[in-house]
Tab-separated table of C-alpha atoms in Angstrom:
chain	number	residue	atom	x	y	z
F	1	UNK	CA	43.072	-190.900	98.819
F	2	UNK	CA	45.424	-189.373	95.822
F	3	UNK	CA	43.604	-186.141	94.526
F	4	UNK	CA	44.393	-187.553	90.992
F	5	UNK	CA	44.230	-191.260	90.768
F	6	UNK	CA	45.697	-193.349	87.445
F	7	UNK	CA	46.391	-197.015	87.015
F	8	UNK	CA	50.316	-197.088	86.501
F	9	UNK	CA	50.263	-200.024	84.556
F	10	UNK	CA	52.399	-200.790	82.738
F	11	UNK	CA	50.340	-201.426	80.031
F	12	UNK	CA	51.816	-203.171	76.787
F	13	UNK	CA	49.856	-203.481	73.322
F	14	UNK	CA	50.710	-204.326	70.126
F	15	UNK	CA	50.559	-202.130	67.164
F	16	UNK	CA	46.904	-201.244	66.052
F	17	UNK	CA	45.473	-202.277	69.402
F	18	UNK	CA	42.950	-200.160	71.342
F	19	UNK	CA	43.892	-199.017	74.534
F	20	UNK	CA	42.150	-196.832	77.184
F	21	UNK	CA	43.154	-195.140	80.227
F	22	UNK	CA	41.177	-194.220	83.590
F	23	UNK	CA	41.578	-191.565	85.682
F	24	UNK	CA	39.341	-190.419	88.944
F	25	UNK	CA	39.692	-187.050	90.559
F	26	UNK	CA	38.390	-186.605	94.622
F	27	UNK	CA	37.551	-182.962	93.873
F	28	UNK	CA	34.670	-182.359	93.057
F	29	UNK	CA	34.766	-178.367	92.089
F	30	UNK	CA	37.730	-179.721	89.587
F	31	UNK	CA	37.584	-176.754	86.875
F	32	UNK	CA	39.440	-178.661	83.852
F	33	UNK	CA	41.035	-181.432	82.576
F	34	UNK	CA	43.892	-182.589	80.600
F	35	UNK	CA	45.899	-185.424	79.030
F	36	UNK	CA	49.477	-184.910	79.180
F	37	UNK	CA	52.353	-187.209	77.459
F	38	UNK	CA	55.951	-187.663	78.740
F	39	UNK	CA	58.497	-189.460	77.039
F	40	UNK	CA	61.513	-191.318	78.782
F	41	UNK	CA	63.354	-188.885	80.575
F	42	UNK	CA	61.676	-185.993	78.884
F	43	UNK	CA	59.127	-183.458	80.541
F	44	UNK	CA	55.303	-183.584	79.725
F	45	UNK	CA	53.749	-182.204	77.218
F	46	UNK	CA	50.225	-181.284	76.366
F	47	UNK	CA	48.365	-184.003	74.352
F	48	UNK	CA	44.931	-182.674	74.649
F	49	UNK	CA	42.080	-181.105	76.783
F	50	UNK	CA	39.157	-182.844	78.167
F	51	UNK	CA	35.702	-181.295	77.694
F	52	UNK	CA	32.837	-182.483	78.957
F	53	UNK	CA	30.949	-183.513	75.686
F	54	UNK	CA	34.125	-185.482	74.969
F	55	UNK	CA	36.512	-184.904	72.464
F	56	UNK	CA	38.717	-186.249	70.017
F	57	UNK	CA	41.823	-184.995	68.267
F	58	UNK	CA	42.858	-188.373	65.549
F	59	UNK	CA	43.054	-191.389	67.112
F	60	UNK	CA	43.183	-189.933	70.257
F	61	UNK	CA	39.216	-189.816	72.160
F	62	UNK	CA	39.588	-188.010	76.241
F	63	UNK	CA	36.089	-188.125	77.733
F	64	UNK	CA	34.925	-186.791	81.279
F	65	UNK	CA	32.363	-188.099	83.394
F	66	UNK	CA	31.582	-185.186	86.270
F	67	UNK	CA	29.166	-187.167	87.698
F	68	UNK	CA	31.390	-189.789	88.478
F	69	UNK	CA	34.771	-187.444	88.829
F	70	UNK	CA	36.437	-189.573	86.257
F	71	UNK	CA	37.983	-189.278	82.557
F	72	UNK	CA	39.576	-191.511	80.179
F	73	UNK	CA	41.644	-191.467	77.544
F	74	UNK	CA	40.983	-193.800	74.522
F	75	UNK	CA	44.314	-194.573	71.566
F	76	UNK	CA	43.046	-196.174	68.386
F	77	UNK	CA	45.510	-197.970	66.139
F	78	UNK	CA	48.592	-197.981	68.165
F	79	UNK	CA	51.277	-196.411	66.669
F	80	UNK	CA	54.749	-197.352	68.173
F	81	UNK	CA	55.684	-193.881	69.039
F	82	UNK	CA	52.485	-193.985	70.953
F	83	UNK	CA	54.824	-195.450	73.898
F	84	UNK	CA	55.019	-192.684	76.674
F	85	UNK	CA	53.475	-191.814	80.244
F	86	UNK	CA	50.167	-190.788	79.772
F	87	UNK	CA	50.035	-187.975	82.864
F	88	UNK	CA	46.036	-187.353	83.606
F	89	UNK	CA	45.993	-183.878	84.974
F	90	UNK	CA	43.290	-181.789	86.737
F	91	UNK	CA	42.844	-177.612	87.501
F	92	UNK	CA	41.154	-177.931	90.992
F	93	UNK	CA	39.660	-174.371	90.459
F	94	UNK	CA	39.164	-172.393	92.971
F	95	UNK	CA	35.260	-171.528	95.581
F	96	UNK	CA	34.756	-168.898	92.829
F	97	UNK	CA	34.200	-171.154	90.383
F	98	UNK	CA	36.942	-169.650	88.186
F	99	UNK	CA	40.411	-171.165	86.900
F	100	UNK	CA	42.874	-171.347	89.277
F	101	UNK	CA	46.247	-171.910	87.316
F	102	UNK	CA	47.186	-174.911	89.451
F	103	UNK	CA	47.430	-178.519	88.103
F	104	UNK	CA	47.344	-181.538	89.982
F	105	UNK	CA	49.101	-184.660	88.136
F	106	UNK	CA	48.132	-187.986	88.350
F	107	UNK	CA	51.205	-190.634	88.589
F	108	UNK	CA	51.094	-191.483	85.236
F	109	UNK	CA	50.396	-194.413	83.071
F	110	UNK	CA	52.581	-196.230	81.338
F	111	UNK	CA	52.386	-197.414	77.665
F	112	UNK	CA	54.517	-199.860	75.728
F	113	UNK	CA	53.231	-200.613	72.053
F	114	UNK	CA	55.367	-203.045	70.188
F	115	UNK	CA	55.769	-204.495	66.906
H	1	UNK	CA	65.702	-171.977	70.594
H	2	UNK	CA	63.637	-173.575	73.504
H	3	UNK	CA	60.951	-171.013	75.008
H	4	UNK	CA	61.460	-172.893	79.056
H	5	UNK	CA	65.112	-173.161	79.696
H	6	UNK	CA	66.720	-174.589	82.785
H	7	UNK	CA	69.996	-175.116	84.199
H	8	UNK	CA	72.032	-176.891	85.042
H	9	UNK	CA	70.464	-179.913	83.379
H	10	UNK	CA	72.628	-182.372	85.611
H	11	UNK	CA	73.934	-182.022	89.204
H	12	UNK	CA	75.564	-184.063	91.502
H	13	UNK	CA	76.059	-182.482	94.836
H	14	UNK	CA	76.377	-183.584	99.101
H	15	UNK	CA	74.355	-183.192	101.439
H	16	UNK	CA	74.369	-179.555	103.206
H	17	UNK	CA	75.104	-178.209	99.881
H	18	UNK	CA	73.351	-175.150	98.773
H	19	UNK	CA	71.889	-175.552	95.321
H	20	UNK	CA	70.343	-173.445	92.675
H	21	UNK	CA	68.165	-174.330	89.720
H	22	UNK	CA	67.447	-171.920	87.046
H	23	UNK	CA	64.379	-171.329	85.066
H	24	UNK	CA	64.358	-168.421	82.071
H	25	UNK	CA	61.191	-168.204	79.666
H	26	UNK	CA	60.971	-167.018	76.541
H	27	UNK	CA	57.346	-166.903	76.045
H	28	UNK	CA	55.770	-163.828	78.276
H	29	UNK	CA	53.881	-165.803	80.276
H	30	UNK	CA	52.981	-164.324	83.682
H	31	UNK	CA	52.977	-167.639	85.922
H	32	UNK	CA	55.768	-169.757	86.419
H	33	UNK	CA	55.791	-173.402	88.698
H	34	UNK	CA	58.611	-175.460	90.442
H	35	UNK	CA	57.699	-178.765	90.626
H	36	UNK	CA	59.754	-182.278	91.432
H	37	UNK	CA	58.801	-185.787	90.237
H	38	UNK	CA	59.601	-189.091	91.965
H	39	UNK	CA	59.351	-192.066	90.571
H	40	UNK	CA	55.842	-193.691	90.793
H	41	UNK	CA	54.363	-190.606	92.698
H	42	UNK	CA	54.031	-188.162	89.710
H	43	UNK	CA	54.800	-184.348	89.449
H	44	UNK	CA	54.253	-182.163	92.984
H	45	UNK	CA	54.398	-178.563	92.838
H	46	UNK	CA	56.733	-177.066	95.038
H	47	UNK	CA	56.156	-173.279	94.644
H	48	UNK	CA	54.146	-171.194	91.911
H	49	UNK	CA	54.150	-167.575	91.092
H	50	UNK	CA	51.597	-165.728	88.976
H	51	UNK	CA	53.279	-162.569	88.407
H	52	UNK	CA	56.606	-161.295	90.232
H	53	UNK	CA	55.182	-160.117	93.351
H	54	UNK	CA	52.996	-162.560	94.080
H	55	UNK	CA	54.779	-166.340	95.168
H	56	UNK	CA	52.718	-169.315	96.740
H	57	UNK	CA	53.676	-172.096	98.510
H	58	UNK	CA	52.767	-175.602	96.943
H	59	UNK	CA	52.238	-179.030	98.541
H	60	UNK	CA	56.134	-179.669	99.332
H	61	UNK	CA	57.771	-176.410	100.035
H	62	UNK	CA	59.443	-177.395	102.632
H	63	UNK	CA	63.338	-177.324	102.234
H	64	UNK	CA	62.703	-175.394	99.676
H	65	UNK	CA	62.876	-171.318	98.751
H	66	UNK	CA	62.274	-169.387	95.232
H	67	UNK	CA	63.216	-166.435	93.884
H	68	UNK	CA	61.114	-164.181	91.121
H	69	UNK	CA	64.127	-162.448	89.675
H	70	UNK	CA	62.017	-161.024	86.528
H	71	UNK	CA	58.714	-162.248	84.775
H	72	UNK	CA	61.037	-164.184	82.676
H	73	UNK	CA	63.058	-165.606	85.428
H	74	UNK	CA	62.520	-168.445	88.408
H	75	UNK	CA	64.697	-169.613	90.267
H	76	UNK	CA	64.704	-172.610	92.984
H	77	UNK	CA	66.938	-172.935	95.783
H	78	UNK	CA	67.354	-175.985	98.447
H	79	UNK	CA	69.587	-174.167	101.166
H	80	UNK	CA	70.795	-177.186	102.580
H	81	UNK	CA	70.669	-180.449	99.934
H	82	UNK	CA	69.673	-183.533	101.508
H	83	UNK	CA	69.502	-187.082	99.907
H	84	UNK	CA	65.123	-187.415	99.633
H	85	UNK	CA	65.464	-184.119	97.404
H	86	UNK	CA	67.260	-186.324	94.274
H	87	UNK	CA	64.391	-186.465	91.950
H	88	UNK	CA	63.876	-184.816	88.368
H	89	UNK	CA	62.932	-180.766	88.808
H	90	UNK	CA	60.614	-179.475	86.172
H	91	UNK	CA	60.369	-175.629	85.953
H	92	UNK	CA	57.071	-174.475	83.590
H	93	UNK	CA	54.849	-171.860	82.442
H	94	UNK	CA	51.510	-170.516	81.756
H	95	UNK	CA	49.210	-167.493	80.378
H	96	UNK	CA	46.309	-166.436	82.439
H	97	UNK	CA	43.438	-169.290	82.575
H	98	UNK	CA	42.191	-169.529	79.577
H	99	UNK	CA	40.412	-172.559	77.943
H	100	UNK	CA	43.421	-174.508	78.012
H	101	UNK	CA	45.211	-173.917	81.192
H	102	UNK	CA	48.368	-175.224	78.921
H	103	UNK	CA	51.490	-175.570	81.522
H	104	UNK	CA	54.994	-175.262	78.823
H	105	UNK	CA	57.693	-177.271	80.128
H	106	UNK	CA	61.545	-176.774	80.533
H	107	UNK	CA	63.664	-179.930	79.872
H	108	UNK	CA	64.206	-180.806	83.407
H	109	UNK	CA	67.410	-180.762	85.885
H	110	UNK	CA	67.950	-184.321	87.247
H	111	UNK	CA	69.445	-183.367	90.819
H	112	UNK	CA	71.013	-186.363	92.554
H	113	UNK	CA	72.113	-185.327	96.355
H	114	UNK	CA	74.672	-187.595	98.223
């Protein structure tokens, strides 16, 4: 089993849709969470954190279920540069409990919004 | 002026080549990561150091060495190319753990062995 597991799509929308992304993480003792963005032949960027009351930066809504090992990412009126690889990405920690510094990417999901 | 730099951005090479990707950061950030990404499998970190004594292997070191020249400097080597290591090479940074854990990225060296 992948440490950091996405859907790859690809997923197309049209502009204004709603879509949502899934990611599940085997670690359990995962420290933090993150949504990354790459565009075409471009290298990833930070779109936002996840936190475990959820949270939401715009039209952009991550939220992480511990319980479950799993987070999401939900986009709210589709913009068409919204089209990217949306990279879930997870600090595995460390047995002390404390950050470790070392990110584990997911394969990345694909999104296509068009006119 | 971009704060991760890397070069070259493009190289062709053969197999049994020695190769070496550079990584210079402007930002004073303490930890620096190799990593490689393949399509449909992601990024994989290849080596990581958090300050320039200390270097760790990641999950695909293999074929691979690194150098810690200077806290601003990282540099990958593959002593002897071979055709599985074409892929895109990502170099990137980050502070100490904070809340954010925010990796900064260079712009990538697309390395294409023959």
């Amino acid at each position: 089993r992948k440490e950091v597991e996405q859907d790859p799509g690809p997923f197309n929308v049209p502009e204004g849709a709603t879509v949502a992304f899934n990611c599940t993480y085997s670690n359990s003792a995962s420290q933090s969470f993150f949504w990354y963005r790459q565009d075409c032949r471009k290298e990833p960027k930070l779109l936002m954190s996840v936190y475990s009351s959820g949270n939401e930066d715009g039209r952009f809504t991550a939220q992480l279920n511990r319980a479950s090992q799993y987070i999401s990412l939900l986009i709210r009126d589709s913009k068409l540069s919204d089209s990217a690889t949306y990279l879930c990405v997870v600090n595995m920690g460390n047995a002390g409990g404390t950050s470790y510094g070392k990110l584990t990417f997911g394969q990345g999901t694909i999104l296509t919004v068009h006119p | 002026d971009a704060d991760v730099t890397q070069t070259p951005r493009n190289r062709i090479t053969k197999t049994g080549k020695r190769i070496m990707l550079e990584c210079s950061q402007t930002k004073g950030h303490d930890r620096m990561y190799w990593y490689r990404q393949d399509p449909g499998l992601g990024l994989r970190l290849i080596y990581y150091s958090f300050d320039v004594k200390d270097i760790n292997k990641g999950e695909i070191s293999d074929g691979y060495s690194v150098s810690r020249q200077a806290q601003a400097k990282f540099s990958l080597s593959l002593e002897s190319a071979i055709p599985n290591q074409t892929a895109l090479y990502f170099c990137a940074t980050s502070d100490l753990p904070g809340d954010t854990d925010t990796q900064y990225f260079g712009p990538g060296t697309r390395l294409t062995v023959l």
